[in-house]
Coordinates of C-alpha atoms and ligand atoms in Angstrom, one line a residue:
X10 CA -26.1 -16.1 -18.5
X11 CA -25.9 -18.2 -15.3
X12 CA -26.4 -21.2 -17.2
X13 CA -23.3 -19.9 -19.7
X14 CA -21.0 -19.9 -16.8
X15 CA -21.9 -22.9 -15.4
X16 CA -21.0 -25.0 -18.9
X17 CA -18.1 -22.7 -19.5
X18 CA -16.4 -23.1 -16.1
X19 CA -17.7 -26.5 -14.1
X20 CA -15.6 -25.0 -10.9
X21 CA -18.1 -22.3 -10.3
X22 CA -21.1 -22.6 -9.2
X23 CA -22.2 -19.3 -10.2
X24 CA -24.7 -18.8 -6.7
X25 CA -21.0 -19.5 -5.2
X26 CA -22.3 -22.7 -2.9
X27 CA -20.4 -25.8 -4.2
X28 CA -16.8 -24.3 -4.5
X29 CA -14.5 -27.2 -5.6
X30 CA -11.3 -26.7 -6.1
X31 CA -9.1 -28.1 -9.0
X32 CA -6.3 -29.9 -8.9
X33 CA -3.9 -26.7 -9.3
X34 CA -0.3 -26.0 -7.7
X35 CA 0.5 -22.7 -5.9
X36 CA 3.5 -20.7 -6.7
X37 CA 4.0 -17.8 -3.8
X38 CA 6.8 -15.3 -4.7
X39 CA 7.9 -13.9 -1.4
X40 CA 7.6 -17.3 0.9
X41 CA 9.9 -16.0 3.6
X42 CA 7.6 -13.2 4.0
X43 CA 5.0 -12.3 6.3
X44 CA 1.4 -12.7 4.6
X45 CA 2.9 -16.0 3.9
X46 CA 3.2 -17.4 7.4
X47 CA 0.3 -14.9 8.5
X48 CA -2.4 -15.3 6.3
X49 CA -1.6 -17.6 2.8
X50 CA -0.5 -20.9 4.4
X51 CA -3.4 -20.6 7.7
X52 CA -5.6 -20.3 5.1
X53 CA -4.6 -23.2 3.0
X54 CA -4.4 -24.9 5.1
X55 CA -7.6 -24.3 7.0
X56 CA -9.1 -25.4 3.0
X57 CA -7.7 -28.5 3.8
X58 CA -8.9 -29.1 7.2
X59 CA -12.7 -28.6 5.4
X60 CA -11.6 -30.8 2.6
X61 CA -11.9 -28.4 0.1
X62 CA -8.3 -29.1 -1.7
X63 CA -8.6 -31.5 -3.9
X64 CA -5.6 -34.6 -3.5
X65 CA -4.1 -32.8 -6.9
X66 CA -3.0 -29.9 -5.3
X67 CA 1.0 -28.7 -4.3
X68 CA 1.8 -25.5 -2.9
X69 CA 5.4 -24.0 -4.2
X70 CA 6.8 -21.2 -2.1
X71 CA 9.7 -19.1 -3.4
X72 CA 12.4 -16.6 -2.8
X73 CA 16.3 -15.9 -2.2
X74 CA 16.9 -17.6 1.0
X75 CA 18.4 -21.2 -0.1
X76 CA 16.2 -23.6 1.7
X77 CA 15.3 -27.7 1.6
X78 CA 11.5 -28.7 1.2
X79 CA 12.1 -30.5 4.4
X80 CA 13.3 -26.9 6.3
X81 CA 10.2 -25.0 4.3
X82 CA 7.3 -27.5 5.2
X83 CA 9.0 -27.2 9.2
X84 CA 8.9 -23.3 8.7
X85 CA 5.0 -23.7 7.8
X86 CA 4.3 -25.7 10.0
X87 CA 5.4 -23.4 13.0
X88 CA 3.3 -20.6 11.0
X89 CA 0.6 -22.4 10.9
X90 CA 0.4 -23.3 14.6
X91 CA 1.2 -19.9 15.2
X92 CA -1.4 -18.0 13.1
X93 CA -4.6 -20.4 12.7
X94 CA -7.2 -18.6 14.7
X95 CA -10.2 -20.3 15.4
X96 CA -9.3 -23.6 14.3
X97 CA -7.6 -26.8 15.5
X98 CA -3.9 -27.5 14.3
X99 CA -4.2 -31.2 13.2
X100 CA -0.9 -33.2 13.3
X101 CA -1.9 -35.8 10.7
X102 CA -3.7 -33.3 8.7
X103 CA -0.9 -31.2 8.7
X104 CA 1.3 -34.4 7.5
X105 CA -0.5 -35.2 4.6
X106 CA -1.2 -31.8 3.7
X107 CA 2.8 -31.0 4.3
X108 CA 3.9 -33.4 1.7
X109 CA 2.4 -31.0 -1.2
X110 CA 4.4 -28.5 0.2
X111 CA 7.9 -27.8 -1.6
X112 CA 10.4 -24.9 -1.7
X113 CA 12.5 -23.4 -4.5
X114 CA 15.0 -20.7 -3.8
X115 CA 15.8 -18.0 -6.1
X116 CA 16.3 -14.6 -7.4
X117 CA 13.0 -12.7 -8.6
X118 CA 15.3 -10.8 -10.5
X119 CA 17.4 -13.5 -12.3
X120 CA 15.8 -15.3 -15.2
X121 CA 17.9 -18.8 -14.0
X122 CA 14.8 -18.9 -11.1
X123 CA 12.1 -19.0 -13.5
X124 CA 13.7 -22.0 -15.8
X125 CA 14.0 -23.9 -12.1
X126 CA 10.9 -23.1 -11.2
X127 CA 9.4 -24.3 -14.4
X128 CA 11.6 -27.7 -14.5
X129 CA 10.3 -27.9 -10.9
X130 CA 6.5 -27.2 -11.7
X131 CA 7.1 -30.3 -14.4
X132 CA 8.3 -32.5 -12.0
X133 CA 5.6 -31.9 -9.4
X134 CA 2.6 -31.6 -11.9
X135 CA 3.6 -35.6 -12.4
X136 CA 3.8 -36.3 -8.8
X137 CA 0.9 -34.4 -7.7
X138 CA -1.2 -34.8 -10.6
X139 CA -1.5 -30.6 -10.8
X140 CA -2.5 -30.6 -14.2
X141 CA -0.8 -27.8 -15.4
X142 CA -2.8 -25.5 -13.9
X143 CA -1.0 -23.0 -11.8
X144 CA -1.9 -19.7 -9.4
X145 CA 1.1 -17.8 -9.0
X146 CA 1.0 -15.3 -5.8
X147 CA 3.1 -11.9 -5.9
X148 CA 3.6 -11.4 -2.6
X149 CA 7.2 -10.2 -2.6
X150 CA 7.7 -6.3 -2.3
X151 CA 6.0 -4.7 -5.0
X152 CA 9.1 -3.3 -6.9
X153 CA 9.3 -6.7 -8.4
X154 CA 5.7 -7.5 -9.6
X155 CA 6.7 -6.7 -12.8
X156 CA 9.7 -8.2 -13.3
X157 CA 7.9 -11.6 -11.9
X158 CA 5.5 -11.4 -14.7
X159 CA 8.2 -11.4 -17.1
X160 CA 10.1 -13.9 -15.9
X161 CA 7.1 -16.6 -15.8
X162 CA 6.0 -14.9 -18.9
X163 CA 9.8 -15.7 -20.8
X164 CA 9.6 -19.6 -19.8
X165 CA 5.7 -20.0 -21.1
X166 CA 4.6 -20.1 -17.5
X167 CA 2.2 -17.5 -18.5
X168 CA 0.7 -19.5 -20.9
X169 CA -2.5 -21.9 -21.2
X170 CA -2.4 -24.7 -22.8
X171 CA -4.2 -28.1 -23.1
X172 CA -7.0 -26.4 -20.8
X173 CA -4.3 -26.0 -18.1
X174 CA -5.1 -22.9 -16.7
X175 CA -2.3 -20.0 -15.0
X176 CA -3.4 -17.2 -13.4
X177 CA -1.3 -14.5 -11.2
X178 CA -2.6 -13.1 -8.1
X179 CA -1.1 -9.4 -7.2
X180 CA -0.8 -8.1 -3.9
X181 CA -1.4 -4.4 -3.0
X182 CA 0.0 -1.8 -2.8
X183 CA -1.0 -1.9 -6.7
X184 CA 0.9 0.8 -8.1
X185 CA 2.3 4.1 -5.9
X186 CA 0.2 6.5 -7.4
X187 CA -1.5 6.6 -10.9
X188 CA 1.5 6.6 -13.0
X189 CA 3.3 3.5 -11.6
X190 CA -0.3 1.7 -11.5
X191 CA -0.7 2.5 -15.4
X192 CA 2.9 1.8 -15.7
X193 CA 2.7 -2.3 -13.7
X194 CA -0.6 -2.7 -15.9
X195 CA 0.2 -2.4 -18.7
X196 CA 4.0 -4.5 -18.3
X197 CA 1.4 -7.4 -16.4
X198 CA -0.6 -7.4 -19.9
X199 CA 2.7 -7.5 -21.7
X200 CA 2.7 -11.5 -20.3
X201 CA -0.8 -11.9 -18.9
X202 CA -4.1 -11.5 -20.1
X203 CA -7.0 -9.7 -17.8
X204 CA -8.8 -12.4 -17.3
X205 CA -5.5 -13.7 -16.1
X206 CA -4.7 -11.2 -13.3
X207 CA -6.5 -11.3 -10.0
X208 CA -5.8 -8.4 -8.0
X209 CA -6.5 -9.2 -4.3
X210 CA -7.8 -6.5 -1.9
X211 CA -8.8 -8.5 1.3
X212 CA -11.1 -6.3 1.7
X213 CA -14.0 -7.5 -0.3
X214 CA -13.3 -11.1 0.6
X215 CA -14.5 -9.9 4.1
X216 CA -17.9 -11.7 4.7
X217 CA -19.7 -8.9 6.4
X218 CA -18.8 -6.6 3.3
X219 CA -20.0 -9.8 1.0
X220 CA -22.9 -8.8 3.3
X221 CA -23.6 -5.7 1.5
X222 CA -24.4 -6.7 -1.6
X223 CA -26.9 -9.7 0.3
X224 CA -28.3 -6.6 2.5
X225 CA -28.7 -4.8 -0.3
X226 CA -30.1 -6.7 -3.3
X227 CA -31.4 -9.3 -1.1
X228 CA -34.0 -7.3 0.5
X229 CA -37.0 -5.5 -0.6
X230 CA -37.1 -2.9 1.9
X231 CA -33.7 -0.9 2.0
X232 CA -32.7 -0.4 -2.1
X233 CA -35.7 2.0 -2.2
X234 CA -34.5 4.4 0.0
X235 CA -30.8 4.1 -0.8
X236 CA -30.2 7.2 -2.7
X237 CA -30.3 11.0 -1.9
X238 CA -33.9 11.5 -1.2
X239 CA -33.6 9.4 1.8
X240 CA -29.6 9.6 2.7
X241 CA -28.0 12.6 4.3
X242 CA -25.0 11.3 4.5
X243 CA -22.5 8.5 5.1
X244 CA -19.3 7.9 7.2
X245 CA -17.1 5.1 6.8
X246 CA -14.4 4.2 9.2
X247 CA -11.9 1.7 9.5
X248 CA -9.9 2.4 12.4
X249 CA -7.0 0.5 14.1
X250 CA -5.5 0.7 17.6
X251 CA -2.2 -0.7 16.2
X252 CA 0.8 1.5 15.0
X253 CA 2.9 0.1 12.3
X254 CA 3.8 -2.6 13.7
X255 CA 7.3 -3.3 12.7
X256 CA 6.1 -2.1 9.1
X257 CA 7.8 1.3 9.5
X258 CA 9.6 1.4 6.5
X259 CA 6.8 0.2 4.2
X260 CA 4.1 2.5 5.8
X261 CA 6.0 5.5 5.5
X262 CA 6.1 5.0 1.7
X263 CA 3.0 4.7 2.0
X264 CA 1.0 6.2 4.5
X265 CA -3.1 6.0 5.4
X266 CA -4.6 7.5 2.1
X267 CA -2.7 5.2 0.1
X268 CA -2.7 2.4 2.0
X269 CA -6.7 1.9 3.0
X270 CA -8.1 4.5 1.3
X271 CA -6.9 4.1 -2.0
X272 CA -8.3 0.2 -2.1
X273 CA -10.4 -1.2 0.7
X274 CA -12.3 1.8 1.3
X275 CA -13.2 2.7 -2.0
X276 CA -13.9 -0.8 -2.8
X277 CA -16.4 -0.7 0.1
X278 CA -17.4 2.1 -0.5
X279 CA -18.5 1.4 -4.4
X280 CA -20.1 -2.0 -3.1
X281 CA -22.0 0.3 -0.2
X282 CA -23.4 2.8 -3.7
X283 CA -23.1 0.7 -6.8
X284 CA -26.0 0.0 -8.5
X285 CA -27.2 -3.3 -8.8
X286 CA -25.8 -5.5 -11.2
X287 CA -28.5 -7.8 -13.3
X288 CA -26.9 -11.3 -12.5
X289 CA -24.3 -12.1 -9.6
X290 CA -21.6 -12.5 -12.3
X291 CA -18.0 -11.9 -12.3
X292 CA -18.0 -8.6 -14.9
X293 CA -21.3 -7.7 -14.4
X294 CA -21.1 -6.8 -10.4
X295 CA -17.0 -5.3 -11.3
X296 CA -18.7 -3.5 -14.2
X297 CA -20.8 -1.4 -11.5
X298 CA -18.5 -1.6 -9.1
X299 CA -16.0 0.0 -11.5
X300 CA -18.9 2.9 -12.9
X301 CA -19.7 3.7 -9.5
X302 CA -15.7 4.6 -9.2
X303 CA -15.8 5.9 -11.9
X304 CA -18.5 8.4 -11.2
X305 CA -16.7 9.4 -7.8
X306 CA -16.3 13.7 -8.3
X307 CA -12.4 14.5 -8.7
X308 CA -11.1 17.1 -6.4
X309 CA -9.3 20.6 -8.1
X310 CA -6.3 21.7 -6.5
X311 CA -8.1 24.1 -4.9
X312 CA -10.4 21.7 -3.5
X313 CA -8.4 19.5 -1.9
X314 CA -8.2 21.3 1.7
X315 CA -11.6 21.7 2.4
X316 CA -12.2 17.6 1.5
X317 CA -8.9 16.0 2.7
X318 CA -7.2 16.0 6.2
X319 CA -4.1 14.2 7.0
X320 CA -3.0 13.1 10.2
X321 CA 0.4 12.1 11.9
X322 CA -0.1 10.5 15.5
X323 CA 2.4 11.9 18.3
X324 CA 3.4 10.3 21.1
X325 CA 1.5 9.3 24.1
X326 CA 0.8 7.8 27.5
X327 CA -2.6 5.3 27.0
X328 CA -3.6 3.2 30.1
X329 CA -0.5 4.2 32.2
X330 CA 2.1 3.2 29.3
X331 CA 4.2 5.2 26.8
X332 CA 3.0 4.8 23.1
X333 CA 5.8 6.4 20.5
X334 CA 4.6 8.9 17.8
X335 CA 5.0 7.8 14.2
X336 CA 8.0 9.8 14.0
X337 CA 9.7 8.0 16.9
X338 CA 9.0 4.7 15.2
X339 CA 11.3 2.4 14.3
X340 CA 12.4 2.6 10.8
X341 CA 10.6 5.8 10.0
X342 CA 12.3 9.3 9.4
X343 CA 12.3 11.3 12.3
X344 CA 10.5 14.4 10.2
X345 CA 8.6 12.3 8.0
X346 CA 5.5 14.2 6.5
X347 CA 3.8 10.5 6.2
X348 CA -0.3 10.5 7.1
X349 CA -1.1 7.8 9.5
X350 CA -4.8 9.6 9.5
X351 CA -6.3 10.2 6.6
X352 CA -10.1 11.7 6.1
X353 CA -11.8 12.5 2.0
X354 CA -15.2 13.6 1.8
X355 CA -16.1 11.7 -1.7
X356 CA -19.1 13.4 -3.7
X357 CA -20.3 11.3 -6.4
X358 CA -21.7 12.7 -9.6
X359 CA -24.9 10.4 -10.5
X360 CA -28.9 10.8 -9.9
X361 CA -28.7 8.3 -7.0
X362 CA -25.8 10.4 -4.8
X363 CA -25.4 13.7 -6.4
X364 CA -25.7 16.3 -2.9
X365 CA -25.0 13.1 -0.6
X366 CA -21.1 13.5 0.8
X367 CA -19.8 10.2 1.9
X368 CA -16.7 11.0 5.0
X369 CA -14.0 8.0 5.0
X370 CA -11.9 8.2 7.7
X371 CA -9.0 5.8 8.4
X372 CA -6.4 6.2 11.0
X373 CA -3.6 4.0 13.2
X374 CA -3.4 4.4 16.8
X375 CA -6.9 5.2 17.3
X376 CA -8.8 4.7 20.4
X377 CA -9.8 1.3 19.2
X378 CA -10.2 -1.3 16.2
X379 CA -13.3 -0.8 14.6
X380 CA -14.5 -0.9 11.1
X381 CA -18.3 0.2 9.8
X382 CA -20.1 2.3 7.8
X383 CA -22.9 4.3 9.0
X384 CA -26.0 5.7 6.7
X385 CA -27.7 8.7 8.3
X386 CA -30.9 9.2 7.2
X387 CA -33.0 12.4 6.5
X388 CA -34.5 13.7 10.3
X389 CA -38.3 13.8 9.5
X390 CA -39.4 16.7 7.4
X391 CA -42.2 18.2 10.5
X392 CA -41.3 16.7 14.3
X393 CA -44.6 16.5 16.2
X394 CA -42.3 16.0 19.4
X395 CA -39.6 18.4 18.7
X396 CA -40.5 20.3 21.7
X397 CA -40.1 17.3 24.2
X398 CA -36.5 16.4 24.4
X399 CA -33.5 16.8 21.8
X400 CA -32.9 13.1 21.3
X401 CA -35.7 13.0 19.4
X402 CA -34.2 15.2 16.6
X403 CA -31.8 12.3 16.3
X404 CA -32.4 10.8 12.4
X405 CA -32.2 7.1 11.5
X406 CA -29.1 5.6 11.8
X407 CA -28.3 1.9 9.9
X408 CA -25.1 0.8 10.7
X409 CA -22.8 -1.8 8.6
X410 CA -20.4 -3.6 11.3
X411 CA -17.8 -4.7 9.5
X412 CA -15.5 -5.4 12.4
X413 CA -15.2 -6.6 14.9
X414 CA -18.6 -7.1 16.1
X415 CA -19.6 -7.9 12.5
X416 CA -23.3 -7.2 12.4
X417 CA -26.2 -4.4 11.9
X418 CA -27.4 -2.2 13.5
X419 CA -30.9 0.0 12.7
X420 CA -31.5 2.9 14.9
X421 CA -34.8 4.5 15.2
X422 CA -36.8 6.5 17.8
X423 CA -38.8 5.2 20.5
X424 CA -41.6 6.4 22.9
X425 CA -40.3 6.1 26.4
X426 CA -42.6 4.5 29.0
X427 CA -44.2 6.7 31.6
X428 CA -46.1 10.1 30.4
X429 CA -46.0 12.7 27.7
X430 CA -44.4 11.7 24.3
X431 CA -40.7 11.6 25.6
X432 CA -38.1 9.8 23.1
X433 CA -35.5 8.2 23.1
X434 CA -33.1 6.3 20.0
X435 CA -33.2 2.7 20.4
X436 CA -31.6 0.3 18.0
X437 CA -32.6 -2.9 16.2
X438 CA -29.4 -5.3 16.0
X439 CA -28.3 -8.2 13.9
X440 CA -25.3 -9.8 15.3
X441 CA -23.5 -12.3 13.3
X442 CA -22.0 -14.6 15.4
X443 CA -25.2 -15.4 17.6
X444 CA -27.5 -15.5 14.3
X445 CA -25.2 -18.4 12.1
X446 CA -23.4 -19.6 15.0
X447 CA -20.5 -20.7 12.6
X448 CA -17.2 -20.1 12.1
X449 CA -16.8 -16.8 9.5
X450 CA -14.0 -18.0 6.8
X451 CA -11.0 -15.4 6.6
X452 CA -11.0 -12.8 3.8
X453 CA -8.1 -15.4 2.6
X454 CA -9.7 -18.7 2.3
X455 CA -12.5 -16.8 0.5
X456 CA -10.2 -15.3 -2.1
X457 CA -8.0 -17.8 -2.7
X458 CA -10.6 -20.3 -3.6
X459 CA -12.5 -17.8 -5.9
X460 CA -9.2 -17.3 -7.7
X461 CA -8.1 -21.3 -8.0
X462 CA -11.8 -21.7 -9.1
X463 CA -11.8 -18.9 -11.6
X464 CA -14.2 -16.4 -10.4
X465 CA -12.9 -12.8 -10.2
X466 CA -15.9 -11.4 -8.4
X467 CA -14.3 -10.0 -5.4
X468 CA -11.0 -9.5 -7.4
X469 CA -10.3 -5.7 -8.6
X470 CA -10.1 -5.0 -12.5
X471 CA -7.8 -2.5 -14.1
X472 CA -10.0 -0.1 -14.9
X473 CA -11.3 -0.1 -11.2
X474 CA -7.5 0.0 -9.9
X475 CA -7.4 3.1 -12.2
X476 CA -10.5 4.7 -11.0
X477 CA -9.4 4.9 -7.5
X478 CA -5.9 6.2 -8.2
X479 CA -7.9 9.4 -10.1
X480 CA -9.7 9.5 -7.0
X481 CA -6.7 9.9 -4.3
X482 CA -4.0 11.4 -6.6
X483 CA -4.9 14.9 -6.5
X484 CA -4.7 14.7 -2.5
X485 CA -1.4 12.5 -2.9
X486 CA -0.2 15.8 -5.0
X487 CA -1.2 18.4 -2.7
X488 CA 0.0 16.8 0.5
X489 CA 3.6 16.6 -1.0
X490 CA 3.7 20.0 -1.8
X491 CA 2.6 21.3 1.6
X492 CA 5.6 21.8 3.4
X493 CA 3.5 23.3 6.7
X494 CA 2.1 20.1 7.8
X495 CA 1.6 20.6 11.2
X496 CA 2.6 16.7 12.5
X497 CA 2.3 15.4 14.8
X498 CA -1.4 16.7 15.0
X499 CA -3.3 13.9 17.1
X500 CA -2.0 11.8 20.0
X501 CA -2.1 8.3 19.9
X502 CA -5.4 6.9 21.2
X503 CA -7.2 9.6 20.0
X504 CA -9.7 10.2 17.3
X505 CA -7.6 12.0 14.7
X506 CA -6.6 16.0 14.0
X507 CA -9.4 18.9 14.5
X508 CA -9.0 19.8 11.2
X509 CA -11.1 16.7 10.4
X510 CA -14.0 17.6 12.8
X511 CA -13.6 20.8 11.2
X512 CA -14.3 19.0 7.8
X513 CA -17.7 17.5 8.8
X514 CA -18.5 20.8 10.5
X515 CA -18.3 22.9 7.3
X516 CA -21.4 20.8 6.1
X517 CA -23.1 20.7 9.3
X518 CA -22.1 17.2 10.4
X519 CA -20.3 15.3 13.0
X520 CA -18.0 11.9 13.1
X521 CA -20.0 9.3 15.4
X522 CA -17.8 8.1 17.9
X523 CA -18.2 3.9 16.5
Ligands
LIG3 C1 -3.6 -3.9 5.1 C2 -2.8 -2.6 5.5 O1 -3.9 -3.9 3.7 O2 -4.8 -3.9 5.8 C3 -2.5 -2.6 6.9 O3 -1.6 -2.6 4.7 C4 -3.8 -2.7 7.7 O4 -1.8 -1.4 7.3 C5 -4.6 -3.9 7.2 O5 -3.4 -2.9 9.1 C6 -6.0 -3.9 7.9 O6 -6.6 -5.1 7.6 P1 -7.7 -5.8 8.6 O7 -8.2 -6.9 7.8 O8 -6.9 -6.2 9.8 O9 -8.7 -4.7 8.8

């Protein structure tokens, strides 16, 4: 198999070490936007600063706003400076780099953009030596994913030919709810093939969440107590200090369930219990990714309360200053039901989990930014020291840092010196930055090279898109019916509503403060 892909596609390596990217040009729908100046163009052109773009490369940003090349590269440029973290802004670099940048306005919705932007892609595949290959990026607001597909797909933009390769790259939110992802699916197939379509949750481009499959399946010692016999239960959290940010109007469309729960989380979450695929290939680790979704136990109606709690954060004073709640927000409804806290107990229905709840939590405006996951293992079945102090009741706890402190943690119980057999929890720590010493790459860089190179790995699949919108849409439907939601119901800066203490409590369990 792993010599198949390597014939098949000389790009990728399959053990993912030499990553060489082909000449290729980059078409991003939604230039003006945000993840643009934010995260696309740092991260392209941090690529470049490793030499990792190849000289046939162009990058082609798009949308309304009538614009030169000139005015566009001078735009990126500021964005670049503005956004690069950890890395030094290189005049000359960015000059060479700058002149494979180019700009073509126009409508998503009018069909006279997409015969420019193909006379355009002609004209630069000569200059730049492209090759025909192209990776067009949906970043624009979702509403017009579809209608993008179609247009590329109406002036052959869709298609390969003479080995030139086009792929699209979709942004989340994929889909509102299950309808409307079934719904953009299937009119994305109507131009594009599968293998075509990379849909990006940043998530799994994270290293440290790479890191679980290499913790994982790398290791001897772990897989054999990763299941129910050994596992009590797991809590994943990925909280944020941060409101919306100026994203007001988008967020309260969507709101926490839908927008971390729905994809990052699960997606963790399915890499954190998946069984191991046989080879590190594209469909083989998605095709266990996307069982292990699929094997996630699908709330009733009448199950919904005791396994989902939303939350709505009102205002607050933190360290001496005034915080709005989400309701006071800028561009949000002033009696808007939106969750900005959202907690699911998943259950999933296979030999390795069945018994074992797994609590996600995600929330904005929480004490602090933290994401992990945290396996609690079985106490030991007979304590010999039970009677000495409490602490040493406390189970094993291996912890997953995902951010920020990327690392992991092992905690385990440990005589303390002096007499008598008195415990206490210690931990075993891995830390990232002080064991490599390099730089991490951003989910970006990490995801946009698999996709140039071809290798959907870290890229969801449609039935795994699917999976997860069974999971969340019988919460989505009982939230909108309840009209008694008592919001606000945390303050900012705090760790979410009772309600999802109360959830834990019902099984005998607690959130750990991360
Ligand atoms: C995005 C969400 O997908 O992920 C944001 O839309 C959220 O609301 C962000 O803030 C979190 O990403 P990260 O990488 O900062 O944890």
């Amino acid at each position: 198999m792993l010599e198949f892909m390597a014939e098949t596609n000389p790009f990728q390596d399959p053990l993912r070490f030499e990553r060489h990217v082909p000449p290729c040009a980059v078409v991003i729908f939604g230039a003006n936007g945000d993840l643009t100046k934010r995260k696309l163009l740092p991260a392209l052109y941090r690529l470049a600063y490793e030499r990792r773009i190849p000289p046939g490369f162009a990058i082609i940003g798009m949308s309304r706003t009538a614009m030169t090349d000139e005015a566009f590269r001078e735009k990126m440029r500021e964005s670049v400076q503005q956004f690069l973290e950890d890395s030094p802004f290189d005049a000359a670099l960015w000059d060479d780099f700058s002149r494979g940048l180019f700009y073509v306005a126009g409508d998503v919705n009018d069909d006279a953009a997409y015969t420019a932007l193909a006379a355009r892609l002609k004209e630069i595949e000569v200059e730049r030596h492209t090759e025909g290959n192209a990776l067009f990026y949906l970043s624009t607001q979702p509403s017009y994913y579809a209608r993008a597909a179609e247009g590329l797909g109406k002036v052959g933009l869709a298609k390969q030919v003479n080995n030139a390769w086009r792929r699209l790259v979709v942004e989340k939110p994929f889909g509102h709810d299950q309808d409307s992802a079934l719904v953009l699916n299937n009119a994305l197939h109507e131009h594009f093939e599968e293998s075509q379509i990379y849909r990006i949750d940043h998530y799994l481009g994270k290293e440290t969440v790479q890191n679980i499959l290499a913790f994982r399946f790398g290791n001897g010692i772990f897989e054999p107590l990763w299941n129910r016999r050994y596992i009590n239960h797991i809590q994943i959290t990925a909280a944020e200090s941060i409101g919306v940010e100026g994203r007001g109007g988008y967020y309260q469309e969507a709101g926490a369930l839908r927008d971390m729960i729905q994809n990052h989380l699960l997606q963790v979450m399915a890499t954190v219990a998946m069984e191991p695929s046989a080879v590190f290939e594209a469909n083989a680790v998605r095709d266990e990714r996307a069982k292990l979704l699929r094997s996630i136990k699908i709330l009733k109606p009448s199950e919904v309360a005791a396994n989902a709690v939303a939350g709505q954060y009102g205002k607050a004073s933190i360290g001496g200053k005034e915080v709005p709640g989400f309701r006071e927000e800028a561009g949000v409804d002033p009696n808007s039901n939106t969750d900005t806290y959202a907690a699911v107990t998943v259950m999933i229905d296979n030999w390795r989990w069945a018994g074992v709840p797994i609590y996600i939590r995600s929330g904005k405006r929480m004490p602090k930014r933290v994401t992990d996951i945290a396996i609690r293992f079985n106490a030991v079945p007979h304590s010999l020291f039970a009677t000495e102090t409490e602490d040493t009741a406390r189970p094993n706890l291996l912890i997953l840092r995902i951010q920020p402190e990327e690392g992991i943690s092992l905690r385990f119980s440990s005589k303390q010196p002096g007499g008598g057999m008195k415990l206490r929890p210690v931990s075993m720590d891995f830390n990232y930055g002080s064991s490599f010493g390099m730089r991490t790459p951003a989910a970006y860089e990490t995801l946009l090279v698999d996709a140039m190179i071809g290798d959907p790995t870290l890229y969801t699949r449609q039935d795994m898109v699917e999976a997860s919108w069974a999971v969340v849409q019988p919460i989505i439907n009982s939230w909108a019916e309840r009209k008694d939601l008592p919001f606000p119901n945390y303050a900012a800066g705090t760790w979410g509503p009772k309600e999802s203490d109360d959830m834990l409590a019902a099984r005998g369990h607690t959130w750990r403060i991360p």
